[in-house]
Coordinates of C-alpha atoms and ligand atoms in Angstrom, one line a residue:
M136 CA 17.5 -46.1 67.8
S137 CA 18.5 -42.9 69.4
R138 CA 21.8 -43.0 71.3
D139 CA 22.1 -42.4 75.0
P140 CA 22.8 -38.8 75.9
D141 CA 26.1 -37.8 77.4
V142 CA 24.3 -35.8 80.0
V143 CA 20.8 -35.8 81.5
V144 CA 19.8 -32.6 83.2
V145 CA 16.9 -33.0 85.7
G146 CA 14.8 -29.8 86.0
G147 CA 14.0 -27.1 83.6
G148 CA 14.3 -24.0 85.8
V149 CA 16.9 -21.2 85.2
I150 CA 19.7 -23.4 86.5
G151 CA 18.8 -26.6 84.5
L152 CA 18.1 -24.7 81.3
S153 CA 21.4 -22.6 81.6
C154 CA 23.4 -25.8 82.2
A155 CA 21.8 -27.7 79.4
W156 CA 22.4 -24.9 76.9
R157 CA 26.0 -24.4 77.8
L158 CA 26.7 -28.2 77.8
A159 CA 25.1 -28.5 74.3
Q160 CA 27.2 -25.6 73.1
A161 CA 30.3 -27.5 74.4
G162 CA 29.4 -30.4 72.1
M163 CA 27.6 -32.7 74.6
A164 CA 24.4 -34.7 73.7
V165 CA 22.0 -33.4 76.3
T166 CA 18.6 -34.5 77.4
L167 CA 16.7 -32.2 79.8
L168 CA 13.8 -33.8 81.7
E169 CA 11.2 -31.5 83.3
R170 CA 8.4 -32.9 85.4
S171 CA 5.9 -30.3 84.2
F172 CA 6.8 -27.4 81.9
C173 CA 10.1 -25.6 81.8
G174 CA 10.5 -22.3 83.6
R175 CA 7.3 -22.4 85.7
E176 CA 8.5 -22.7 89.2
A177 CA 10.8 -20.5 91.4
S178 CA 12.6 -19.2 88.3
W179 CA 9.4 -17.8 86.9
S180 CA 8.1 -16.4 90.2
A181 CA 11.3 -14.5 91.0
V182 CA 11.4 -10.7 90.8
G183 CA 14.5 -10.5 88.6
V184 CA 16.8 -8.4 90.7
L185 CA 20.5 -9.0 90.0
S186 CA 22.4 -7.4 92.9
P187 CA 25.8 -8.0 94.5
G188 CA 26.0 -9.5 98.0
N189 CA 27.7 -7.9 101.0
P190 CA 31.1 -6.7 99.8
N191 CA 32.6 -7.4 103.3
F192 CA 32.4 -11.1 102.4
K193 CA 35.5 -12.0 100.5
H194 CA 35.1 -15.8 100.4
A195 CA 34.9 -17.9 97.3
L196 CA 31.1 -17.9 97.0
A197 CA 31.0 -14.1 97.2
R198 CA 33.6 -14.2 94.3
L199 CA 31.3 -16.5 92.3
H200 CA 28.4 -14.1 92.9
L201 CA 30.3 -11.2 91.5
D202 CA 31.7 -13.3 88.6
S203 CA 28.2 -14.3 87.7
L204 CA 26.9 -10.7 87.7
D205 CA 29.8 -9.8 85.4
L206 CA 28.8 -12.6 83.0
Y207 CA 25.1 -11.4 82.8
P208 CA 25.2 -8.7 80.1
A209 CA 26.9 -11.0 77.6
F210 CA 24.8 -14.0 78.7
C211 CA 21.6 -12.0 77.9
E212 CA 23.0 -10.5 74.7
E213 CA 24.0 -13.9 73.5
L214 CA 20.5 -15.2 74.2
R215 CA 18.9 -12.3 72.5
T216 CA 21.0 -12.7 69.4
L217 CA 20.5 -16.4 69.2
T218 CA 16.8 -16.6 69.9
G219 CA 15.3 -13.2 69.1
I220 CA 13.9 -13.1 72.7
D221 CA 15.2 -10.2 74.7
P222 CA 15.5 -11.0 78.5
E223 CA 15.5 -7.2 79.1
Y224 CA 18.7 -7.1 81.1
E225 CA 19.0 -3.6 82.5
R226 CA 21.6 -1.9 84.7
C227 CA 19.6 0.0 87.3
C228 CA 20.9 1.5 90.5
R229 CA 19.4 0.2 93.8
L230 CA 18.7 2.4 96.8
E231 CA 18.5 0.8 100.1
L232 CA 16.8 2.8 102.9
C233 CA 18.7 2.8 106.2
D234 CA 16.2 3.5 108.9
V235 CA 18.0 1.9 111.8
D236 CA 21.5 2.9 113.0
Q237 CA 22.8 -0.6 112.7
R238 CA 21.9 -0.9 109.0
Y239 CA 23.4 2.5 108.4
R240 CA 26.7 1.5 110.0
M241 CA 26.8 -1.7 108.1
G242 CA 26.1 0.3 104.9
L243 CA 29.1 2.5 105.7
S244 CA 31.3 -0.5 106.1
E245 CA 30.1 -1.9 102.8
V246 CA 31.0 1.5 101.2
R247 CA 34.5 1.2 102.7
A248 CA 34.9 -2.4 101.5
T249 CA 34.3 -1.2 97.9
A250 CA 36.4 2.0 98.1
D251 CA 38.9 0.6 95.5
R252 CA 36.2 -0.1 92.9
A253 CA 34.7 2.5 90.6
M254 CA 32.2 2.7 87.7
P255 CA 33.6 3.5 84.2
D256 CA 32.7 7.2 84.8
G257 CA 34.7 7.2 88.1
S258 CA 31.7 7.3 90.4
P259 CA 31.9 4.8 93.4
V260 CA 30.2 1.4 93.1
L261 CA 28.5 2.0 96.5
E262 CA 27.8 5.3 98.1
M263 CA 25.9 6.3 101.2
L264 CA 23.6 9.2 100.4
T265 CA 22.3 11.6 103.0
P266 CA 18.5 11.6 103.5
D267 CA 18.3 14.9 101.5
D268 CA 20.4 13.5 98.6
A269 CA 18.4 10.3 98.5
V270 CA 15.1 12.2 98.3
A271 CA 16.5 14.5 95.7
L272 CA 17.4 11.5 93.6
E273 CA 14.0 9.8 94.1
P274 CA 11.5 12.5 95.2
A275 CA 8.5 10.1 95.6
M276 CA 10.5 7.8 97.9
Q277 CA 9.9 7.9 101.6
R278 CA 12.7 9.9 103.3
P279 CA 15.1 7.5 105.1
Q280 CA 16.0 8.3 108.6
Y281 CA 19.8 7.9 108.4
G282 CA 20.6 7.6 104.7
A283 CA 20.3 5.4 101.6
L284 CA 22.9 3.1 100.2
L285 CA 23.2 3.6 96.5
C286 CA 24.4 0.5 94.6
R287 CA 25.4 1.3 91.0
I288 CA 26.1 -2.3 89.9
S289 CA 22.6 -3.6 90.5
A290 CA 20.6 -4.7 87.5
H291 CA 17.4 -6.5 86.7
V292 CA 16.2 -9.0 84.1
R293 CA 12.7 -10.0 83.0
N294 CA 12.9 -13.6 84.2
P295 CA 9.9 -15.1 82.3
R296 CA 11.6 -13.8 79.1
L297 CA 15.0 -15.0 80.2
L298 CA 13.4 -18.5 80.7
K299 CA 11.7 -18.5 77.3
A300 CA 15.0 -17.4 75.7
L301 CA 16.9 -20.2 77.5
R302 CA 14.4 -22.8 76.5
R303 CA 14.6 -21.8 72.9
A304 CA 18.4 -21.6 73.0
C305 CA 18.4 -25.1 74.4
E306 CA 16.4 -26.4 71.5
Q307 CA 18.4 -24.4 68.9
S308 CA 21.6 -25.9 70.4
G309 CA 20.3 -29.4 70.1
V310 CA 19.1 -30.2 73.6
L311 CA 16.3 -32.7 73.7
V312 CA 13.8 -31.1 76.0
R313 CA 11.3 -33.5 77.4
E314 CA 8.5 -31.9 79.5
Q315 CA 5.9 -33.7 81.6
T316 CA 8.6 -36.2 82.4
P317 CA 9.2 -36.5 86.1
V318 CA 12.4 -38.3 87.1
I319 CA 11.5 -40.8 89.8
G320 CA 14.9 -42.1 90.7
L321 CA 18.6 -42.3 89.9
R322 CA 20.1 -45.4 88.2
T323 CA 23.2 -46.6 90.0
D324 CA 25.9 -49.2 89.7
E325 CA 27.6 -49.4 93.1
D326 CA 29.0 -45.9 93.7
T327 CA 28.4 -44.7 90.1
V328 CA 25.2 -42.9 88.9
T329 CA 24.6 -44.3 85.4
G330 CA 21.4 -42.5 84.5
V331 CA 17.8 -41.8 85.6
T332 CA 14.5 -43.5 85.7
T333 CA 11.2 -41.8 84.6
V334 CA 7.8 -43.3 84.8
D335 CA 8.0 -45.0 81.5
R336 CA 11.7 -45.6 80.8
S337 CA 15.3 -45.6 82.0
I338 CA 17.9 -43.3 80.4
N339 CA 21.6 -43.9 80.7
A340 CA 24.0 -41.1 80.7
R341 CA 27.7 -40.4 81.6
Y342 CA 26.6 -37.5 83.8
V343 CA 23.4 -36.6 85.5
V344 CA 23.0 -32.9 86.5
L345 CA 20.5 -32.5 89.3
A346 CA 18.9 -29.1 88.9
A347 CA 15.5 -29.8 90.4
G348 CA 15.5 -26.8 92.8
T349 CA 13.6 -27.4 96.0
W350 CA 12.5 -30.8 94.9
A351 CA 16.0 -32.2 94.3
G352 CA 15.8 -34.4 97.4
T353 CA 12.7 -36.2 96.1
V354 CA 14.7 -37.8 93.3
D355 CA 16.9 -40.0 95.6
P356 CA 17.0 -40.5 99.3
R357 CA 20.9 -40.3 99.3
V358 CA 20.6 -36.8 97.8
A359 CA 18.1 -35.8 100.4
A360 CA 20.4 -37.0 103.2
Q361 CA 23.7 -35.6 101.8
M362 CA 22.5 -32.4 100.3
P363 CA 19.4 -31.2 102.2
V364 CA 17.2 -28.5 100.6
H365 CA 13.8 -27.2 101.6
P366 CA 11.2 -24.7 100.3
V367 CA 11.0 -21.1 101.5
R368 CA 7.9 -19.5 100.0
G369 CA 8.0 -16.0 98.5
Q370 CA 4.9 -14.0 97.5
V371 CA 5.1 -11.2 94.9
L372 CA 2.6 -8.5 93.8
L373 CA 2.3 -6.8 90.4
L374 CA 1.1 -3.2 90.3
E375 CA 0.1 -0.9 87.5
M376 CA -0.1 2.9 87.5
D377 CA 0.4 5.6 84.9
D378 CA 4.1 6.5 85.0
P379 CA 5.2 5.0 88.4
P380 CA 7.1 7.8 90.3
F381 CA 10.5 6.1 90.7
R382 CA 13.3 4.7 88.6
H383 CA 15.6 2.8 90.9
I384 CA 15.1 -0.5 92.7
I385 CA 14.1 0.7 96.2
R386 CA 14.5 -1.6 99.1
R387 CA 14.2 -1.8 102.9
R388 CA 15.0 -5.2 104.4
N389 CA 12.9 -7.8 102.5
H390 CA 10.6 -5.2 100.9
Y391 CA 11.5 -3.8 97.5
V392 CA 9.9 -2.3 94.5
L393 CA 11.1 -2.6 90.9
R394 CA 9.8 -0.7 87.9
R395 CA 9.9 -2.9 84.8
R396 CA 10.7 -1.6 81.4
D397 CA 7.0 -1.8 80.5
G398 CA 6.1 0.4 83.5
L399 CA 4.6 -2.3 85.7
V400 CA 5.8 -2.4 89.2
L401 CA 6.9 -5.6 91.0
V402 CA 6.7 -5.7 94.8
G403 CA 8.7 -8.4 96.6
S404 CA 8.7 -10.5 98.6
T405 CA 7.7 -12.5 101.6
V406 CA 10.2 -15.0 103.1
E407 CA 8.2 -17.9 104.6
H408 CA 10.1 -20.7 106.1
D409 CA 7.1 -22.7 107.4
A410 CA 4.8 -22.8 104.3
G411 CA 6.1 -26.1 103.1
F412 CA 5.5 -26.9 99.4
E413 CA 2.2 -24.9 99.3
I414 CA 2.3 -22.4 96.5
R415 CA -0.4 -19.7 97.1
N416 CA -0.9 -16.1 98.1
T417 CA -2.2 -15.4 101.6
P418 CA -4.0 -12.3 103.0
A419 CA -1.2 -11.8 105.5
G420 CA 1.4 -12.1 102.8
V421 CA -0.3 -9.7 100.5
E422 CA -1.0 -7.2 103.3
G423 CA 2.6 -7.2 104.2
L424 CA 3.7 -6.6 100.7
I425 CA 1.3 -3.7 100.3
Q426 CA 2.4 -2.1 103.5
G427 CA 6.0 -2.6 102.5
A428 CA 5.5 -1.0 99.1
L429 CA 3.7 2.0 100.5
S430 CA 6.4 2.5 103.2
L431 CA 8.9 2.8 100.3
V432 CA 6.9 4.8 97.8
P433 CA 3.7 6.1 99.4
R434 CA 2.2 7.2 96.0
L435 CA 1.9 3.5 95.1
A436 CA -1.3 3.7 97.1
D437 CA -2.9 4.9 93.9
A438 CA -1.8 1.9 91.8
R439 CA -4.0 -1.0 90.6
V440 CA -3.1 -4.5 91.8
V441 CA -3.0 -6.5 88.5
G442 CA -1.4 -9.7 89.6
M443 CA 0.0 -11.8 92.5
W444 CA 1.9 -15.1 92.7
S445 CA 4.2 -17.1 94.8
G446 CA 7.1 -19.5 94.4
L447 CA 9.4 -21.7 96.4
R448 CA 13.0 -20.7 96.9
P449 CA 15.3 -23.8 97.2
C450 CA 17.0 -23.2 100.6
T451 CA 19.7 -25.2 102.3
P452 CA 20.5 -25.3 106.0
D453 CA 23.5 -23.0 105.5
W454 CA 21.9 -20.9 102.7
R455 CA 24.6 -21.9 100.3
P456 CA 23.9 -23.8 97.1
H457 CA 25.1 -27.3 96.3
I458 CA 27.2 -27.1 93.2
G459 CA 29.7 -29.7 92.0
L460 CA 30.6 -33.4 91.8
V461 CA 28.8 -35.4 94.5
P462 CA 31.2 -37.5 96.6
G463 CA 30.3 -41.2 96.7
M464 CA 28.0 -40.8 93.7
D465 CA 30.3 -40.7 90.6
G466 CA 28.6 -39.1 87.6
L467 CA 26.2 -37.0 89.6
I468 CA 26.6 -33.2 89.6
A469 CA 24.6 -31.1 92.0
A470 CA 23.3 -27.7 90.8
F471 CA 20.5 -26.7 93.2
G472 CA 19.8 -24.8 96.5
H473 CA 20.5 -21.3 95.2
F474 CA 17.9 -19.8 97.6
K475 CA 17.4 -16.1 96.9
T476 CA 20.0 -15.8 94.2
G477 CA 19.3 -18.5 91.6
L478 CA 18.9 -16.0 88.8
V479 CA 22.1 -14.3 89.7
F480 CA 24.0 -17.5 89.9
A481 CA 22.7 -19.1 86.6
P482 CA 25.5 -18.1 84.3
I483 CA 28.3 -19.1 86.6
T484 CA 26.6 -22.4 87.6
A485 CA 26.3 -23.3 84.0
R486 CA 29.9 -22.5 83.3
I487 CA 31.0 -24.6 86.3
V488 CA 28.9 -27.6 85.4
T489 CA 30.1 -27.4 81.8
D490 CA 33.7 -27.4 83.1
L491 CA 33.1 -30.4 85.3
V492 CA 31.5 -32.4 82.5
T493 CA 34.0 -31.5 79.8
H494 CA 37.2 -31.4 81.9
G495 CA 36.4 -33.1 85.2
Q496 CA 37.4 -30.0 87.0
T497 CA 36.8 -26.3 87.2
P498 CA 39.1 -23.3 88.0
F499 CA 36.4 -21.9 90.3
D500 CA 36.7 -22.5 94.0
L501 CA 33.6 -24.5 95.1
A502 CA 34.6 -25.3 98.7
R503 CA 31.8 -23.3 100.2
A504 CA 29.2 -24.9 97.9
A505 CA 30.6 -28.4 97.9
P506 CA 28.0 -31.1 97.9
G507 CA 28.2 -33.2 101.0
R508 CA 29.9 -30.5 103.1
P509 CA 29.1 -30.7 106.8
M510 CA 25.9 -28.6 107.5
K511 CA 25.2 -26.4 110.4
L512 CA 21.8 -26.8 112.1
P513 CA 19.1 -24.8 110.3
R514 CA 18.9 -21.2 111.3
R515 CA 16.5 -18.6 110.3
R516 CA 17.7 -15.8 108.0
D517 CA 15.1 -13.5 106.5
Ligands
FAD1533 C1 9.4 -14.6 95.3 C2 10.8 -14.9 94.8 C3 11.6 -13.9 94.4 C4 12.9 -14.2 94.0 N1 13.6 -13.1 93.5 C5 14.9 -13.4 93.0 C6 15.7 -12.4 92.4 O1 15.2 -11.2 92.3 N2 16.9 -12.6 92.0 C7 17.4 -13.9 92.1 O2 18.6 -14.1 91.7 N3 16.7 -14.9 92.6 C8 15.5 -14.7 93.1 N4 14.7 -15.7 93.6 C9 15.3 -17.0 93.7 C10 15.3 -17.8 92.4 O3 14.0 -17.8 91.9 C11 15.7 -19.3 92.7 O4 16.9 -19.3 93.4 C12 15.9 -20.0 91.3 O5 14.8 -19.8 90.5 C13 16.2 -21.4 91.5 O6 16.2 -22.0 90.2 P1 16.1 -23.5 89.9 O7 16.3 -23.8 88.5 O8 17.1 -24.2 90.8 O9 14.7 -24.0 90.5 P2 13.3 -23.9 89.8 O10 13.0 -22.7 89.0 O11 12.3 -24.2 90.9 O12 13.4 -25.2 88.8 C14 13.4 -26.5 89.2 C15 12.7 -27.3 88.2 O13 12.9 -28.7 88.5 C16 11.7 -29.3 88.1 N5 11.6 -30.6 88.8 C17 11.5 -30.8 90.1 N6 11.5 -32.1 90.4 C18 11.7 -32.8 89.2 C19 11.8 -34.2 88.9 N7 11.7 -35.1 89.8 N8 11.9 -34.5 87.6 C20 12.0 -33.5 86.6 N9 11.9 -32.2 86.9 C21 11.8 -31.8 88.2 C22 10.6 -28.4 88.6 O14 9.4 -28.6 88.0 C23 11.2 -27.0 88.2 O15 10.8 -26.7 86.9 C24 13.4 -15.5 94.0 C25 12.5 -16.5 94.4 C26 11.2 -16.3 94.8 C27 10.3 -17.4 95.1

């Protein structure tokens, strides 16, 4: 008879897989339960941009964001060495076009906020380029009106490969991965979560890590009440053309284009708060993406559309994730609600969850992501 796992991880997206892998490496017996197949939902549909947030924010969550970006190169290299699957992590500058005065001024304040940080070659981490300099750097890009903010610490990863590597790393590290196994409830004994229930069995575990993305609230009504999360749909286009005429990630507001290592171009992404759980592309969404791409790099008008998809970002009312031990539900650890930055946050979330399971605490400051924190009323942020 197989023994109970130490930890059950619910959800096989980038967060659940990363947590399960690190927990197994730390010596835990881990079972990961995925209702369909691992790495098919938001984590697959993401574009793969790994960018820092606004450097004017100095709070603990902003610190976690930067720490996670710092962990990325080694995280991907470790996966590549262990599994033979290369997640194609690539440092790649990002250019953000400033076409309105307000964005330009904000960009300048971001440059000032990073004035004390430099790249190894001494160049600034963030720099505001003049329109002429921006076009000299990316000649096929539309000329910005005020300038372009160059971010030298952006990167991207090929997320479908990252997910394959994580899944294989889990198995190689001894995680029992059970797909097509939806969790339908938490098992509890008074205030303690003692395991989970699936359609055909109950599984006891010392800890349950809830990493079910935008569906986390469906697992238990107390989770839904205490840690709300809702879907925000994003649509993406994939373009192909011979030698796409740009190298950087180029962005204006929600629109961005990214040239992958294989030469294909990703165009992201819509931010749809009212689409519910419906995963599909819409004519309006696709039209907006095409217009956005052409307004960044007009020559993309010659490209072929070779794919399109959509996914559901797990969003919370204050746009911050729920990460940590859940008050009043001993044994439950929340790891969901990462909205637009779940890929970015995967390495640090896995480290935090592993700290909590192995030591009962973590040195990282989780106050802004604390499960059960008071929530503001939902507001829109595109
Ligand atoms: C269009 C788009 C572009 C994006 N671009 C980026 C980007 O460039 N950079 C970035 O950092 N982030 C990006 N994101 C956000 C990122 O994709 C998410 O924040 C991240 O994938 C969330 O990961 P997750 O593991 O929590 O959720 P998911 O990947 O959704 O995984 C949750 C898993 O839980 C499973 N599950 C649900 N309920 C149950 C249950 N009851 N039992 C068992 N399993 C269950 C699901 O099947 C799913 O596999 C983007 C998102 C979208 C949609």
